[in-house]
PDB file of C-alpha atoms in Angstrom:
ATOM      1  CA  UNK N 228       0.038  -0.086  -0.036  1.00 35.00           C
ATOM      2  CA  UNK N 229       1.293   3.379  -0.871  1.00 35.00           C
ATOM      3  CA  UNK N 230       1.125   6.203   1.466  1.00 35.00           C
ATOM      4  CA  UNK N 231       0.114   9.599   0.276  1.00 37.00           C
ATOM      5  CA  UNK N 232       2.397  12.509   1.282  1.00 38.00           C
ATOM      6  CA  UNK N 233       0.894  14.619   4.231  1.00 39.00           C
ATOM      7  CA  UNK N 234      -1.117  17.618   3.157  1.00 39.00           C
ATOM      8  CA  UNK N 235       0.648  20.797   4.097  1.00 40.00           C
ATOM      9  CA  UNK N 236      -1.382  23.109   6.423  1.00 40.00           C
ATOM     10  CA  UNK N 237      -3.439  25.660   4.594  1.00 39.00           C
ATOM     11  CA  UNK N 238      -2.383  29.138   5.310  1.00 42.00           C
ATOM     12  CA  UNK N 239      -5.243  31.460   6.119  1.00 42.00           C
ATOM     13  CA  UNK N 240      -5.886  34.164   3.659  1.00 41.00           C
ATOM     14  CA  UNK N 241      -5.621  37.859   4.707  1.00 41.00           C
ATOM     15  CA  UNK N 242      -8.824  38.737   6.584  1.00 40.00           C
ATOM     16  CA  UNK N 243      -9.602  35.120   7.615  1.00 43.00           C
ATOM     17  CA  UNK N 244      -9.308  33.736  11.009  1.00 44.00           C
ATOM     18  CA  UNK N 245      -6.329  31.366  11.410  1.00 47.00           C
ATOM     19  CA  UNK N 246      -7.088  27.656  11.173  1.00 47.00           C
ATOM     20  CA  UNK N 247      -6.461  26.125  14.521  1.00 45.00           C
ATOM     21  CA  UNK N 248      -5.105  23.054  12.812  1.00 45.00           C
ATOM     22  CA  UNK N 249      -2.511  25.042  10.825  1.00 56.00           C
ATOM     23  CA  UNK N 250      -0.573  26.353  13.921  1.00 62.00           C
ATOM     24  CA  UNK N 251       1.360  24.534  16.593  1.00 78.00           C
ATOM     25  CA  UNK N 252      -0.357  23.918  20.022  1.00 75.00           C
ATOM     26  CA  UNK N 253       1.995  26.393  21.896  1.00 78.00           C
ATOM     27  CA  UNK N 254       1.374  28.965  19.331  1.00 80.00           C
ATOM     28  CA  UNK N 255      -2.405  28.400  19.617  1.00 73.00           C
ATOM     29  CA  UNK N 256      -2.169  28.772  23.439  1.00 80.00           C
ATOM     30  CA  UNK N 257      -0.397  32.088  23.025  1.00 80.00           C
ATOM     31  CA  UNK N 258      -2.997  33.361  20.557  1.00 75.00           C
ATOM     32  CA  UNK N 259      -5.875  32.324  22.777  1.00 79.00           C
ATOM     33  CA  UNK N 260      -4.146  33.890  25.916  1.00 86.00           C
ATOM     34  CA  UNK N 261      -3.471  37.039  24.111  1.00 83.00           C
ATOM     35  CA  UNK N 262      -7.091  37.243  22.904  1.00 81.00           C
ATOM     36  CA  UNK N 263      -8.389  36.672  26.367  1.00 86.00           C
ATOM     37  CA  UNK N 264      -6.136  39.380  27.932  1.00 91.00           C
ATOM     38  CA  UNK N 265      -7.111  41.815  25.166  1.00 87.00           C
ATOM     39  CA  UNK N 266     -10.899  41.038  25.733  1.00 88.00           C
ATOM     40  CA  UNK N 267     -10.457  41.648  29.508  1.00 92.00           C
ATOM     41  CA  UNK N 268      -8.517  44.974  28.858  1.00 93.00           C
ATOM     42  CA  UNK N 269     -11.036  46.325  26.488  1.00 93.00           C
ATOM     43  CA  UNK N 270     -14.043  45.327  28.651  1.00 93.00           C
ATOM     44  CA  UNK N 271     -12.407  46.967  31.683  1.00 95.00           C
ATOM     45  CA  UNK N 272     -11.853  50.089  29.693  1.00 96.00           C
ATOM     46  CA  UNK N 273     -15.527  50.089  28.472  1.00 96.00           C
ATOM     47  CA  UNK N 274     -16.832  49.702  31.942  1.00 95.00           C
ATOM     48  CA  UNK N 275     -14.656  52.454  33.334  1.00 96.00           C
ATOM     49  CA  UNK N 276     -16.126  54.782  30.651  1.00 96.00           C
ATOM     50  CA  UNK N 277     -19.735  53.646  30.923  1.00 96.00           C
ATOM     51  CA  UNK N 278     -19.984  54.268  34.694  1.00 94.00           C
ATOM     52  CA  UNK N 279     -19.763  57.981  33.882  1.00 95.00           C
ATOM     53  CA  UNK N 280     -23.114  57.601  31.975  1.00 96.00           C
ATOM     54  CA  UNK N 281     -25.176  55.241  34.205  1.00 96.00           C
ATOM     55  CA  UNK N 282     -28.034  55.382  31.699  1.00 96.00           C
ATOM     56  CA  UNK N 283     -25.968  53.599  29.184  1.00 97.00           C
ATOM     57  CA  UNK N 284     -24.857  50.766  31.602  1.00 96.00           C
ATOM     58  CA  UNK N 285     -27.993  48.628  31.078  1.00 96.00           C
ATOM     59  CA  UNK N 286     -27.776  48.842  27.182  1.00 96.00           C
ATOM     60  CA  UNK N 287     -24.024  47.999  27.276  1.00 96.00           C
ATOM     61  CA  UNK N 288     -24.498  45.010  29.427  1.00 95.00           C
ATOM     62  CA  UNK N 289     -27.424  44.025  27.232  1.00 94.00           C
ATOM     63  CA  UNK N 290     -25.093  44.057  24.238  1.00 92.00           C
ATOM     64  CA  UNK N 291     -22.381  42.225  26.076  1.00 91.00           C
ATOM     65  CA  UNK N 292     -24.902  39.411  27.137  1.00 90.00           C
ATOM     66  CA  UNK N 293     -25.940  38.877  23.612  1.00 86.00           C
ATOM     67  CA  UNK N 294     -22.269  38.664  22.404  1.00 82.00           C
ATOM     68  CA  UNK N 295     -21.678  35.947  25.078  1.00 81.00           C
ATOM     69  CA  UNK N 296     -24.786  33.994  24.036  1.00 80.00           C
ATOM     70  CA  UNK N 297     -24.242  34.399  20.228  1.00 74.00           C
ATOM     71  CA  UNK N 298     -20.728  35.125  19.114  1.00 63.00           C
ATOM     72  CA  UNK N 299     -20.526  37.824  16.401  1.00 56.00           C
ATOM     73  CA  UNK N 300     -17.454  36.140  14.961  1.00 54.00           C
ATOM     74  CA  UNK N 301     -18.894  32.789  13.980  1.00 57.00           C
ATOM     75  CA  UNK N 302     -21.019  32.956  10.839  1.00 56.00           C
ATOM     76  CA  UNK N 303     -22.649  30.037   9.089  1.00 60.00           C
ATOM     77  CA  UNK N 304     -22.511  30.039   5.241  1.00 57.00           C
ATOM     78  CA  UNK N 305     -26.268  29.739   4.744  1.00 55.00           C
ATOM     79  CA  UNK N 306     -28.248  30.040   1.664  1.00 50.00           C
ATOM     80  CA  UNK N 307     -29.700  33.419   2.918  1.00 57.00           C
ATOM     81  CA  UNK N 308     -26.251  34.690   3.708  1.00 50.00           C
ATOM     82  CA  UNK N 309     -24.938  33.719   0.220  1.00 59.00           C
ATOM     83  CA  UNK N 310     -27.880  35.441  -1.346  1.00 55.00           C
ATOM     84  CA  UNK N 311     -27.280  38.576   0.648  1.00 52.00           C
ATOM     85  CA  UNK N 312     -23.593  38.758  -0.161  1.00 52.00           C
ATOM     86  CA  UNK N 313     -24.395  38.226  -3.907  1.00 59.00           C
ATOM     87  CA  UNK N 314     -26.840  41.056  -3.836  1.00 62.00           C
ATOM     88  CA  UNK N 315     -24.312  43.401  -2.046  1.00 61.00           C
ATOM     89  CA  UNK N 316     -21.363  42.344  -4.229  1.00 62.00           C
ATOM     90  CA  UNK N 317     -19.201  41.298  -1.240  1.00 60.00           C
ATOM     91  CA  UNK N 318     -17.443  38.101  -0.283  1.00 58.00           C
ATOM     92  CA  UNK N 319     -17.694  36.064   2.917  1.00 51.00           C
ATOM     93  CA  UNK N 320     -14.166  37.118   4.031  1.00 55.00           C
ATOM     94  CA  UNK N 321     -15.373  40.729   4.061  1.00 51.00           C
ATOM     95  CA  UNK N 322     -17.651  39.862   7.020  1.00 56.00           C
ATOM     96  CA  UNK N 323     -14.594  38.986   9.139  1.00 58.00           C
ATOM     97  CA  UNK N 324     -14.130  41.920  11.537  1.00 61.00           C
ATOM     98  CA  UNK N 325     -13.178  43.056  14.937  1.00 74.00           C
ATOM     99  CA  UNK N 326     -15.114  45.493  17.078  1.00 85.00           C
ATOM    100  CA  UNK N 327     -14.406  48.971  18.308  1.00 93.00           C
ATOM    101  CA  UNK N 328     -14.288  49.117  22.085  1.00 95.00           C
ATOM    102  CA  UNK N 329     -16.544  51.747  23.663  1.00 96.00           C
ATOM    103  CA  UNK N 330     -13.581  53.646  25.254  1.00 96.00           C
ATOM    104  CA  UNK N 331     -11.753  53.792  21.977  1.00 97.00           C
ATOM    105  CA  UNK N 332     -14.764  55.144  20.158  1.00 97.00           C
ATOM    106  CA  UNK N 333     -15.424  57.790  22.747  1.00 98.00           C
ATOM    107  CA  UNK N 334     -11.867  59.043  22.630  1.00 97.00           C
ATOM    108  CA  UNK N 335     -11.825  58.990  18.849  1.00 97.00           C
ATOM    109  CA  UNK N 336     -15.208  60.748  18.350  1.00 98.00           C
ATOM    110  CA  UNK N 337     -14.225  63.443  20.794  1.00 97.00           C
ATOM    111  CA  UNK N 338     -11.023  64.110  18.764  1.00 97.00           C
ATOM    112  CA  UNK N 339     -13.124  64.139  15.638  1.00 98.00           C
ATOM    113  CA  UNK N 340     -15.420  66.862  17.065  1.00 97.00           C
ATOM    114  CA  UNK N 341     -18.460  64.741  17.708  1.00 98.00           C
ATOM    115  CA  UNK N 342     -20.809  65.969  20.391  1.00 97.00           C
ATOM    116  CA  UNK N 343     -24.285  67.457  21.028  1.00 97.00           C
ATOM    117  CA  UNK N 344     -25.923  68.494  17.810  1.00 96.00           C
ATOM    118  CA  UNK N 345     -23.889  65.963  15.849  1.00 98.00           C
ATOM    119  CA  UNK N 346     -25.008  62.818  14.157  1.00 98.00           C
ATOM    120  CA  UNK N 347     -22.900  59.685  13.739  1.00 98.00           C
ATOM    121  CA  UNK N 348     -23.613  57.112  11.044  1.00 98.00           C
ATOM    122  CA  UNK N 349     -21.648  53.816  11.398  1.00 98.00           C
ATOM    123  CA  UNK N 350     -21.422  51.840   8.181  1.00 96.00           C
ATOM    124  CA  UNK N 351     -21.019  48.129   8.981  1.00 91.00           C
ATOM    125  CA  UNK N 352     -21.954  48.692  12.672  1.00 92.00           C
ATOM    126  CA  UNK N 353     -21.952  45.131  13.802  1.00 87.00           C
ATOM    127  CA  UNK N 354     -23.299  44.943  17.300  1.00 86.00           C
ATOM    128  CA  UNK N 355     -23.277  48.804  17.673  1.00 91.00           C
ATOM    129  CA  UNK N 356     -20.725  49.562  20.379  1.00 92.00           C
ATOM    130  CA  UNK N 357     -19.658  52.753  18.568  1.00 96.00           C
ATOM    131  CA  UNK N 358     -23.351  53.982  18.666  1.00 98.00           C
ATOM    132  CA  UNK N 359     -23.152  53.795  22.381  1.00 97.00           C
ATOM    133  CA  UNK N 360     -20.068  55.992  22.246  1.00 98.00           C
ATOM    134  CA  UNK N 361     -21.815  58.584  20.188  1.00 98.00           C
ATOM    135  CA  UNK N 362     -24.704  58.593  22.688  1.00 98.00           C
ATOM    136  CA  UNK N 363     -22.154  58.936  25.517  1.00 98.00           C
ATOM    137  CA  UNK N 364     -21.097  62.205  23.924  1.00 98.00           C
ATOM    138  CA  UNK N 365     -24.634  63.394  23.488  1.00 97.00           C
ATOM    139  CA  UNK N 366     -24.820  62.918  19.693  1.00 98.00           C
ATOM    140  CA  UNK N 367     -27.470  61.207  17.585  1.00 98.00           C
ATOM    141  CA  UNK N 368     -26.366  57.712  16.363  1.00 98.00           C
ATOM    142  CA  UNK N 369     -27.508  55.377  13.567  1.00 98.00           C
ATOM    143  CA  UNK N 370     -25.764  52.200  12.554  1.00 97.00           C
ATOM    144  CA  UNK N 371     -26.176  50.292   9.167  1.00 97.00           C
ATOM    145  CA  UNK N 372     -25.404  46.565   9.281  1.00 92.00           C
ATOM    146  CA  UNK N 373     -25.675  44.039   6.528  1.00 88.00           C
ATOM    147  CA  UNK N 374     -26.393  41.015   8.733  1.00 85.00           C
ATOM    148  CA  UNK N 375     -29.911  40.803  10.011  1.00 87.00           C
ATOM    149  CA  UNK N 376     -28.808  38.524  12.807  1.00 84.00           C
ATOM    150  CA  UNK N 377     -26.678  41.174  14.291  1.00 84.00           C
ATOM    151  CA  UNK N 378     -29.498  43.694  14.000  1.00 92.00           C
ATOM    152  CA  UNK N 379     -32.056  41.444  15.681  1.00 91.00           C
ATOM    153  CA  UNK N 380     -29.869  40.897  18.677  1.00 91.00           C
ATOM    154  CA  UNK N 381     -28.524  44.421  19.178  1.00 93.00           C
ATOM    155  CA  UNK N 382     -31.347  46.728  18.066  1.00 94.00           C
ATOM    156  CA  UNK N 383     -33.272  46.512  21.462  1.00 95.00           C
ATOM    157  CA  UNK N 384     -30.416  47.529  23.807  1.00 96.00           C
ATOM    158  CA  UNK N 385     -29.347  50.247  21.392  1.00 97.00           C
ATOM    159  CA  UNK N 386     -32.877  51.640  21.194  1.00 97.00           C
ATOM    160  CA  UNK N 387     -32.979  51.708  24.927  1.00 96.00           C
ATOM    161  CA  UNK N 388     -29.806  54.083  24.717  1.00 97.00           C
ATOM    162  CA  UNK N 389     -31.521  56.326  22.072  1.00 97.00           C
ATOM    163  CA  UNK N 390     -29.540  54.898  19.054  1.00 98.00           C
ATOM    164  CA  UNK N 391     -30.790  53.154  16.034  1.00 97.00           C
ATOM    165  CA  UNK N 392     -29.363  50.031  14.281  1.00 97.00           C
ATOM    166  CA  UNK N 393     -30.913  49.081  10.862  1.00 96.00           C
ATOM    167  CA  UNK N 394     -30.333  46.285   8.384  1.00 94.00           C
ATOM    168  CA  UNK N 395     -28.975  47.500   5.010  1.00 94.00           C
ATOM    169  CA  UNK N 396     -26.138  47.678   2.607  1.00 92.00           C
ATOM    170  CA  UNK N 397     -23.629  50.368   3.595  1.00 93.00           C
ATOM    171  CA  UNK N 398     -22.930  51.328  -0.060  1.00 93.00           C
ATOM    172  CA  UNK N 399     -26.580  52.494  -0.282  1.00 94.00           C
ATOM    173  CA  UNK N 400     -26.907  54.187   3.079  1.00 96.00           C
ATOM    174  CA  UNK N 401     -28.379  57.600   3.368  1.00 96.00           C
ATOM    175  CA  UNK N 402     -25.603  60.007   4.703  1.00 97.00           C
ATOM    176  CA  UNK N 403     -27.229  63.269   3.962  1.00 95.00           C
ATOM    177  CA  UNK N 404     -27.813  64.224   7.667  1.00 96.00           C
ATOM    178  CA  UNK N 405     -24.532  62.827   9.020  1.00 98.00           C
ATOM    179  CA  UNK N 406     -21.976  65.054  10.548  1.00 98.00           C
ATOM    180  CA  UNK N 407     -19.551  62.100  11.086  1.00 98.00           C
ATOM    181  CA  UNK N 408     -19.339  58.702   9.271  1.00 98.00           C
ATOM    182  CA  UNK N 409     -17.423  55.872  10.805  1.00 98.00           C
ATOM    183  CA  UNK N 410     -16.283  52.809   8.801  1.00 95.00           C
ATOM    184  CA  UNK N 411     -14.172  49.905  10.267  1.00 92.00           C
ATOM    185  CA  UNK N 412     -13.058  48.626   6.914  1.00 88.00           C
ATOM    186  CA  UNK N 413      -9.833  46.576   7.225  1.00 84.00           C
ATOM    187  CA  UNK N 414     -11.391  43.383   5.813  1.00 80.00           C
ATOM    188  CA  UNK N 415     -13.190  45.033   2.901  1.00 86.00           C
ATOM    189  CA  UNK N 416     -12.112  44.373  -0.686  1.00 87.00           C
ATOM    190  CA  UNK N 417     -10.749  47.261  -2.777  1.00 91.00           C
ATOM    191  CA  UNK N 418     -13.918  47.119  -4.784  1.00 92.00           C
ATOM    192  CA  UNK N 419     -16.133  47.487  -1.766  1.00 91.00           C
ATOM    193  CA  UNK N 420     -13.962  50.362  -0.482  1.00 93.00           C
ATOM    194  CA  UNK N 421     -14.261  52.092  -3.794  1.00 95.00           C
ATOM    195  CA  UNK N 422     -18.055  51.901  -3.640  1.00 94.00           C
ATOM    196  CA  UNK N 423     -18.074  53.126  -0.079  1.00 96.00           C
ATOM    197  CA  UNK N 424     -15.957  56.099  -1.124  1.00 97.00           C
ATOM    198  CA  UNK N 425     -18.586  56.969  -3.883  1.00 97.00           C
ATOM    199  CA  UNK N 426     -21.142  56.833  -1.090  1.00 97.00           C
ATOM    200  CA  UNK N 427     -19.076  59.280   1.056  1.00 98.00           C
ATOM    201  CA  UNK N 428     -19.375  61.728  -1.813  1.00 97.00           C
ATOM    202  CA  UNK N 429     -23.104  61.998  -1.109  1.00 97.00           C
ATOM    203  CA  UNK N 430     -22.253  63.583   2.241  1.00 98.00           C
ATOM    204  CA  UNK N 431     -22.592  67.294   2.835  1.00 97.00           C
ATOM    205  CA  UNK N 432     -19.225  69.212   2.565  1.00 97.00           C
ATOM    206  CA  UNK N 433     -17.701  69.447   5.898  1.00 98.00           C
ATOM    207  CA  UNK N 434     -18.624  65.860   7.008  1.00 98.00           C
ATOM    208  CA  UNK N 435     -15.926  64.108   8.961  1.00 98.00           C
ATOM    209  CA  UNK N 436     -15.007  60.585   7.637  1.00 98.00           C
ATOM    210  CA  UNK N 437     -13.340  58.222  10.182  1.00 98.00           C
ATOM    211  CA  UNK N 438     -11.745  55.103   8.756  1.00 97.00           C
ATOM    212  CA  UNK N 439      -9.747  52.311  10.401  1.00 95.00           C
ATOM    213  CA  UNK N 440      -6.372  51.036   8.984  1.00 92.00           C
ATOM    214  CA  UNK N 441      -6.330  53.169   5.892  1.00 94.00           C
ATOM    215  CA  UNK N 442      -7.544  56.634   4.903  1.00 97.00           C
ATOM    216  CA  UNK N 443      -9.835  57.628   1.951  1.00 97.00           C
ATOM    217  CA  UNK N 444      -7.329  58.082  -0.839  1.00 94.00           C
ATOM    218  CA  UNK N 445      -9.422  60.108  -3.226  1.00 96.00           C
ATOM    219  CA  UNK N 446      -9.754  63.737  -4.340  1.00 96.00           C
ATOM    220  CA  UNK N 447     -11.899  65.831  -1.971  1.00 97.00           C
ATOM    221  CA  UNK N 448     -10.960  64.212   1.274  1.00 98.00           C
ATOM    222  CA  UNK N 449      -8.570  66.096   3.461  1.00 98.00           C
ATOM    223  CA  UNK N 450      -6.733  64.391   6.358  1.00 98.00           C
ATOM    224  CA  UNK N 451      -7.243  66.223   9.635  1.00 98.00           C
ATOM    225  CA  UNK N 452      -5.428  63.710  12.019  1.00 97.00           C
ATOM    226  CA  UNK N 453      -4.296  60.176  12.448  1.00 97.00           C
ATOM    227  CA  UNK N 454      -4.326  58.187  15.673  1.00 97.00           C
ATOM    228  CA  UNK N 455      -3.160  54.823  16.856  1.00 97.00           C
ATOM    229  CA  UNK N 456      -5.856  53.176  19.019  1.00 95.00           C
ATOM    230  CA  UNK N 457      -6.870  49.931  20.689  1.00 94.00           C
ATOM    231  CA  UNK N 458      -9.362  47.600  19.002  1.00 92.00           C
ATOM    232  CA  UNK N 459     -10.504  44.101  19.962  1.00 87.00           C
ATOM    233  CA  UNK N 460      -7.684  42.596  17.676  1.00 86.00           C
ATOM    234  CA  UNK N 461      -4.945  44.905  18.745  1.00 88.00           C
ATOM    235  CA  UNK N 462      -3.668  48.479  17.989  1.00 93.00           C
ATOM    236  CA  UNK N 463      -4.481  50.071  14.691  1.00 93.00           C
ATOM    237  CA  UNK N 464      -4.293  53.468  12.962  1.00 96.00           C
ATOM    238  CA  UNK N 465      -7.523  55.474  12.526  1.00 97.00           C
ATOM    239  CA  UNK N 466      -7.802  58.435  10.103  1.00 97.00           C
ATOM    240  CA  UNK N 467      -9.967  61.511  10.558  1.00 98.00           C
ATOM    241  CA  UNK N 468     -10.763  63.235   7.270  1.00 98.00           C
ATOM    242  CA  UNK N 469     -13.095  65.893   6.121  1.00 98.00           C
ATOM    243  CA  UNK N 470     -15.061  65.683   2.906  1.00 98.00           C
ATOM    244  CA  UNK N 471     -14.835  69.030   1.177  1.00 95.00           C
ATOM    245  CA  UNK N 472     -16.623  68.198  -2.100  1.00 88.00           C
TER     246      UNK N 472
END
């Protein structure tokens, strides 16, 4: 009997979570410990911020409980999800994302000038932690999320905080009333980013555009500042730009 050569481990593509079978056990332990410590750090930071706005404590804990019960990072390739991705022109890998801790978003939005009288729109809002940050600062907040499952789980606690999370495709979102637009787009393809940039052009001149990992590299968008901030996967750069038409 001939023996087939062992199959080499498959390297995860950029934007995909690593395959546990493709890394050694010690490395996997280090990754898991690092992720647990980072989760603890971000949660403690969130709680330290939210205690200053007691009215947001119940909505925040409600979101946290839903994350514990139904992980936002494990998606099934269902027929409905495949249909939705086909309609939006996106791939499954573009749904792999990390979240923005509440304390990170509060600090960032304050630097970007968001406050009372402002309106944040988060494109690809996930479970909506950034919307709570906008409410912490006294601004209006609306999130657009492609996955109905996320919306169904998070919309209730967010409504309790005075924020709105709706199901929809970010590239078709209404941005006319936004003063600030936030997009956590590290996993998005160049094609999807290009379509989002065209959607940014529907904003009013003067709207602040906040993007993670890379700036909007197109005419009409002026860089105001860049910051290195903590996310659920580690530290990353965030760009604050102004759309000037």
